[in-house]
């Protein structure tokens, strides 16, 4: 069996007349027709929901049944019966060699009418048919032969109907089939031109992968990105990574870029350094990296706190008999002098 590509298959989809009769007798052919018919039916139901599929298929079955009985279906012969006139009077032939003159097709029909195997060469068929000379079929054999012929005809009729239904559905989908063929031809034409480009791209990717296995070229000592390669230099300068900040409180730790520098004031290293100095790590000490500056600011904050602390001599107020309000210290001085 010759294999065909998808484009050729679309062109010969409904040409069942090209299928050998021996192949049509196999179970694989019946399974193929069933699957193809189910696919086409489901496709038509999805794409043409307003089409009366059941009515159309019933009409096709009715027409194909009439044509099958009359022998009018292409690729299918008229159903054989036990009394269809295909039997041969073997008394007129002296040997199997004389039967060979009737030809392959005539011998085949005669063997089929007897329910015998009809395959083989011309000589095999003649010998098989001549071997029945002088033997008559009993009533039971005739009945069994008739039953086998009916089964064979029913099977052939079912296959013929399935073929006709597929032909009708392919006819309904004529426009879609042509569009599919054009799309396939366009893809194949494009694929021919892109084949060489894809090979070049694959070679470039492979060469890049070989380069990636080695240490990346990084003369400026740039940070590495997510892909393991140095980030672009413009991105390096955009984020200010070329600027270094040193923090004495963190043990002279160096931070690259303003973002990392600002973030480190809330991290554990800076907090630990401030704790060692006995200074709380509050927002007042933001952007202070020198120990001396931090200590000086802390002393200033403590003195300012002490200055604003409550002092009874200054903040406590008294009122004399004349209604004058003075602080405690002044009141006591005036009282000692006897002026109150």
Coordinates of C-alpha atoms in Angstrom, one line a residue:
X1 CA 0.0 0.0 0.0
X2 CA 1.4 3.3 -1.1
X3 CA 1.5 6.1 1.5
X4 CA 0.3 9.6 0.6
X5 CA 0.8 12.9 2.2
X6 CA -2.0 15.0 3.7
X7 CA -2.5 17.1 0.6
X8 CA -2.9 14.1 -1.7
X9 CA -5.2 12.5 0.8
X10 CA -7.5 15.5 0.7
X11 CA -7.7 15.1 -3.1
X12 CA -8.5 11.4 -3.1
X13 CA -10.6 11.3 0.1
X14 CA -13.8 10.0 -1.5
X15 CA -12.3 7.9 -4.3
X16 CA -13.2 4.5 -2.8
X17 CA -13.3 3.0 -6.3
X18 CA -9.5 2.9 -6.2
X19 CA -9.5 0.7 -3.1
X20 CA -9.0 -3.0 -4.1
X21 CA -11.9 -5.3 -3.3
X22 CA -9.7 -7.6 -1.2
X23 CA -8.9 -4.6 1.0
X24 CA -12.6 -3.7 1.4
X25 CA -13.2 -7.1 3.0
X26 CA -10.8 -6.4 5.9
X27 CA -11.9 -5.2 9.4
X28 CA -9.4 -2.3 9.1
X29 CA -11.3 -0.8 6.1
X30 CA -14.6 -1.0 8.0
X31 CA -13.0 0.7 11.0
X32 CA -11.5 3.4 8.8
X33 CA -14.9 4.2 7.2
X34 CA -16.6 4.3 10.6
X35 CA -14.0 6.7 12.1
X36 CA -14.0 8.9 9.0
X37 CA -17.8 9.1 8.9
X38 CA -18.0 10.0 12.6
X39 CA -15.4 12.7 12.2
X40 CA -17.1 14.3 9.2
X41 CA -20.5 14.1 10.8
X42 CA -19.3 15.8 13.9
X43 CA -17.5 18.5 11.9
X44 CA -20.6 19.3 9.8
X45 CA -22.8 19.5 13.0
X46 CA -20.4 22.1 14.5
X47 CA -19.9 24.2 11.3
X48 CA -23.3 23.9 9.7
X49 CA -25.8 23.5 12.6
X50 CA -28.8 24.5 10.4
X51 CA -28.3 21.6 8.0
X52 CA -30.7 18.6 8.4
X53 CA -28.0 15.9 8.7
X54 CA -30.4 13.1 9.6
X55 CA -32.8 13.8 6.7
X56 CA -29.9 14.1 4.3
X57 CA -28.3 10.8 5.4
X58 CA -31.6 8.9 5.3
X59 CA -32.1 10.0 1.7
X60 CA -28.5 8.9 0.8
X61 CA -29.1 5.5 2.5
X62 CA -32.4 5.0 0.6
X63 CA -30.8 5.9 -2.8
X64 CA -27.7 3.8 -2.2
X65 CA -29.8 0.8 -1.2
X66 CA -31.7 0.9 -4.5
X67 CA -28.6 1.4 -6.5
X68 CA -26.8 -1.5 -4.7
X69 CA -29.5 -3.9 -5.5
X70 CA -29.4 -2.9 -9.2
X71 CA -25.6 -3.0 -9.3
X72 CA -25.4 0.7 -10.1
X73 CA -22.9 1.7 -7.3
X74 CA -19.4 2.4 -8.6
X75 CA -17.0 -0.1 -7.2
X76 CA -19.7 -2.6 -6.2
X77 CA -21.1 -5.5 -8.3
X78 CA -24.6 -6.7 -8.2
X79 CA -25.4 -8.9 -5.2
X80 CA -24.8 -12.6 -5.9
X81 CA -27.4 -15.2 -5.3
X82 CA -27.5 -19.0 -5.5
X83 CA -29.7 -18.8 -8.7
X84 CA -28.2 -15.8 -10.5
X85 CA -27.0 -17.8 -13.5
X86 CA -23.3 -17.6 -12.7
X87 CA -23.0 -21.4 -12.2
X88 CA -21.2 -23.3 -14.9
X89 CA -22.2 -26.7 -16.4
X90 CA -19.1 -28.7 -15.7
X91 CA -20.2 -31.7 -17.8
X92 CA -19.2 -29.8 -20.9
X93 CA -15.6 -29.6 -19.7
X94 CA -13.2 -32.6 -19.7
X95 CA -10.4 -31.0 -17.6
X96 CA -9.5 -28.0 -15.6
X97 CA -7.5 -26.7 -18.5
X98 CA -10.7 -26.3 -20.5
X99 CA -12.2 -24.1 -17.7
X100 CA -9.2 -21.7 -17.9
X101 CA -10.7 -20.4 -21.2
X102 CA -13.6 -18.8 -19.3
X103 CA -11.4 -16.3 -17.7
X104 CA -10.7 -15.1 -14.1
X105 CA -13.9 -13.2 -13.5
X106 CA -16.2 -15.9 -14.8
X107 CA -14.5 -18.5 -12.7
X108 CA -14.6 -16.2 -9.6
X109 CA -18.4 -15.8 -10.0
X110 CA -18.9 -19.5 -10.4
X111 CA -16.9 -20.2 -7.2
X112 CA -18.8 -17.5 -5.3
X113 CA -22.1 -19.1 -6.3
X114 CA -20.9 -22.3 -4.8
X115 CA -19.6 -20.6 -1.7
X116 CA -16.0 -21.6 -2.4
X117 CA -12.8 -19.7 -2.1
X118 CA -12.5 -17.5 -5.2
X119 CA -8.9 -16.2 -4.9
X120 CA -5.7 -17.5 -6.5
X121 CA -4.4 -17.7 -10.1
X122 CA -6.4 -18.7 -13.1
X123 CA -5.2 -22.3 -12.9
X124 CA -6.0 -22.5 -9.1
X125 CA -9.5 -21.3 -9.7
X126 CA -10.1 -23.7 -12.6
X127 CA -8.8 -26.7 -10.6
X128 CA -10.9 -25.7 -7.6
X129 CA -14.0 -25.4 -9.6
X130 CA -13.4 -28.6 -11.7
X131 CA -13.0 -30.5 -8.4
X132 CA -16.7 -30.0 -7.7
X133 CA -17.7 -31.9 -10.9
X134 CA -20.0 -34.8 -10.2
X135 CA -20.9 -33.5 -6.7
X136 CA -24.4 -32.1 -6.0
X137 CA -25.3 -29.8 -3.2
X138 CA -27.8 -31.1 -0.6
X139 CA -30.7 -29.0 0.7
X140 CA -28.9 -28.2 3.9
X141 CA -25.7 -27.1 1.9
X142 CA -27.9 -25.0 -0.4
X143 CA -29.5 -23.3 2.7
X144 CA -26.2 -22.7 4.3
X145 CA -24.8 -21.3 1.0
X146 CA -27.8 -19.0 0.7
X147 CA -27.3 -17.8 4.3
X148 CA -23.6 -17.1 3.7
X149 CA -24.4 -15.1 0.5
X150 CA -27.0 -13.0 2.4
X151 CA -24.5 -12.2 5.1
X152 CA -21.9 -11.2 2.5
X153 CA -24.3 -9.1 0.6
X154 CA -25.5 -7.4 3.8
X155 CA -21.9 -6.6 4.8
X156 CA -21.1 -5.2 1.3
X157 CA -24.3 -3.1 1.3
X158 CA -23.4 -1.6 4.7
X159 CA -19.9 -0.7 3.4
X160 CA -21.4 0.8 0.2
X161 CA -23.9 2.9 2.2
X162 CA -21.1 4.1 4.5
X163 CA -19.0 5.1 1.4
X164 CA -22.0 7.0 -0.1
X165 CA -22.6 8.9 3.1
X166 CA -19.0 9.9 3.2
X167 CA -19.1 11.0 -0.4
X168 CA -22.2 13.2 0.4
X169 CA -20.5 14.7 3.4
X170 CA -17.4 15.5 1.5
X171 CA -19.6 17.1 -1.1
X172 CA -21.2 19.3 1.6
X173 CA -17.7 20.3 2.9
X174 CA -16.4 21.1 -0.6
X175 CA -15.6 24.7 0.2
X176 CA -13.9 23.8 3.5
X177 CA -11.8 21.1 1.8
X178 CA -10.5 23.6 -0.8
X179 CA -9.7 26.1 1.9
X180 CA -7.8 23.4 3.8
X181 CA -5.8 22.4 0.7
X182 CA -4.9 26.0 0.0
X183 CA -3.8 26.5 3.6
X184 CA -1.7 23.3 3.5
X185 CA 0.0 24.3 0.2
X186 CA 0.8 27.7 1.7
X187 CA 2.3 26.2 4.8
X188 CA 4.4 23.7 2.7
X189 CA 5.6 26.5 0.5
X190 CA 6.6 28.6 3.5
X191 CA 8.3 25.6 5.2
X192 CA 10.6 25.0 2.2
X193 CA 12.0 28.5 2.4
X194 CA 12.2 28.4 6.2
X195 CA 14.0 25.1 6.4
X196 CA 17.4 26.5 5.8
X197 CA 16.8 29.5 8.2
X198 CA 15.7 27.1 10.9
X199 CA 18.9 25.1 10.5
X200 CA 21.0 28.2 10.8
X201 CA 19.1 29.3 13.9
X202 CA 19.6 25.9 15.4
X203 CA 23.3 26.1 14.7
X204 CA 23.5 29.6 16.3
X205 CA 21.6 28.4 19.4
X206 CA 24.0 25.4 19.7
X207 CA 27.0 27.7 19.3
X208 CA 25.5 30.1 22.0
X209 CA 25.0 27.2 24.3
X210 CA 28.6 26.1 23.8
X211 CA 29.7 29.7 24.7
X212 CA 27.4 29.7 27.8
X213 CA 29.2 26.7 29.2
X214 CA 32.3 28.8 29.8
X215 CA 32.8 31.7 32.2
X216 CA 30.9 34.8 30.9
X217 CA 33.0 37.7 29.6
X218 CA 32.7 40.4 32.3
X219 CA 35.6 42.9 32.2
X220 CA 33.6 45.6 34.1
X221 CA 32.6 43.1 36.9
X222 CA 28.9 43.8 36.3
X223 CA 26.3 41.9 38.4
X224 CA 24.8 38.8 36.8
X225 CA 21.2 38.7 35.7
X226 CA 18.7 35.8 35.9
X227 CA 20.2 34.1 32.9
X228 CA 23.7 34.0 34.5
X229 CA 25.0 36.7 32.1
X230 CA 26.2 40.2 33.1
X231 CA 23.4 42.8 32.9
X232 CA 23.7 45.6 30.3
X233 CA 26.0 48.5 31.3
X234 CA 23.2 51.1 30.7
X235 CA 21.0 49.2 33.2
X236 CA 23.9 49.0 35.6
X237 CA 24.3 52.9 35.5
X238 CA 20.5 53.5 35.5
X239 CA 20.2 51.8 38.9
X240 CA 23.2 53.6 40.2
X241 CA 25.1 50.4 40.8
X242 CA 28.3 52.1 39.8
X243 CA 28.1 54.2 43.0
X244 CA 29.4 52.6 46.3
X245 CA 28.3 53.5 49.8
X246 CA 30.2 52.6 52.9
X247 CA 28.7 52.3 56.4
X248 CA 31.1 52.6 59.4
X249 CA 28.3 51.4 61.8
X250 CA 28.0 48.1 59.8
X251 CA 31.7 47.5 60.1
X252 CA 32.7 49.4 56.9
X253 CA 30.3 47.3 54.8
X254 CA 30.0 48.5 51.2
X255 CA 26.7 48.7 49.4
X256 CA 26.2 49.0 45.6
X257 CA 23.5 51.5 44.5
X258 CA 21.2 53.9 46.4
X259 CA 18.5 51.3 46.6
X260 CA 20.6 48.8 48.5
X261 CA 22.1 51.5 50.6
X262 CA 18.7 52.8 51.8
X263 CA 17.4 49.3 52.4
X264 CA 20.3 48.4 54.7
X265 CA 19.2 50.9 57.4
X266 CA 16.3 48.5 58.3
X267 CA 18.3 45.3 58.0
X268 CA 19.9 43.2 60.8
X269 CA 23.5 44.3 60.2
X270 CA 22.8 48.0 60.8
X271 CA 20.4 47.4 63.7
X272 CA 23.1 45.2 65.4
X273 CA 25.7 48.0 65.0
X274 CA 23.4 50.5 66.5
X275 CA 22.6 48.2 69.4
X276 CA 26.3 47.8 70.1
X277 CA 26.6 51.6 70.3
X278 CA 23.7 51.7 72.8
X279 CA 21.6 53.8 70.4
X280 CA 18.1 52.9 69.3
X281 CA 17.7 52.4 65.5
X282 CA 15.0 55.0 65.0
X283 CA 14.2 57.0 61.9
X284 CA 16.1 59.9 63.4
X285 CA 19.4 58.2 62.5
X286 CA 18.5 57.5 58.8
X287 CA 21.4 58.1 56.4
X288 CA 23.9 58.4 59.2
X289 CA 26.8 56.0 58.6
X290 CA 29.6 57.5 60.8
X291 CA 29.8 56.3 64.5
X292 CA 30.8 59.8 65.7
X293 CA 27.8 61.4 64.0
X294 CA 25.5 58.8 65.5
X295 CA 26.9 59.3 69.0
X296 CA 26.8 63.1 68.7
X297 CA 23.2 63.1 67.5
X298 CA 22.3 60.7 70.3
X299 CA 23.9 63.0 73.0
X300 CA 22.1 66.0 71.4
X301 CA 18.8 64.2 71.5
X302 CA 19.3 63.2 75.2
X303 CA 20.2 66.8 76.2
X304 CA 17.2 68.1 74.3
X305 CA 15.0 65.6 76.1
X306 CA 16.5 66.6 79.4
X307 CA 15.9 70.3 78.7
X308 CA 12.3 69.7 77.9
X309 CA 11.9 67.5 81.0
X310 CA 9.4 68.7 83.7
X311 CA 11.0 71.1 86.3
X312 CA 8.8 72.0 89.2
X313 CA 10.8 75.2 90.0
X314 CA 10.2 76.5 86.6
X315 CA 7.0 75.1 85.4
X316 CA 4.9 75.0 88.6
X317 CA 2.9 78.2 89.0
X318 CA 1.6 80.1 92.1
X319 CA -0.8 83.0 92.6
X320 CA -0.3 85.8 95.2
X321 CA -3.0 87.7 97.1
X322 CA -3.1 90.3 94.4
X323 CA -3.8 87.7 91.7
X324 CA -0.3 87.8 90.2
X325 CA 0.8 84.4 88.7
X326 CA 4.5 83.5 89.2
X327 CA 6.5 80.3 89.1
X328 CA 7.5 78.4 92.2
X329 CA 11.0 79.8 92.5
X330 CA 9.9 83.4 92.2
X331 CA 7.1 82.9 94.6
X332 CA 9.4 81.5 97.3
X333 CA 11.9 84.3 96.8
X334 CA 9.2 86.9 97.3
X335 CA 7.9 85.1 100.3
X336 CA 11.3 85.0 102.0
X337 CA 11.7 88.7 101.4
X338 CA 8.3 89.4 103.0
X339 CA 6.9 91.0 99.9
X340 CA 3.8 88.8 99.8

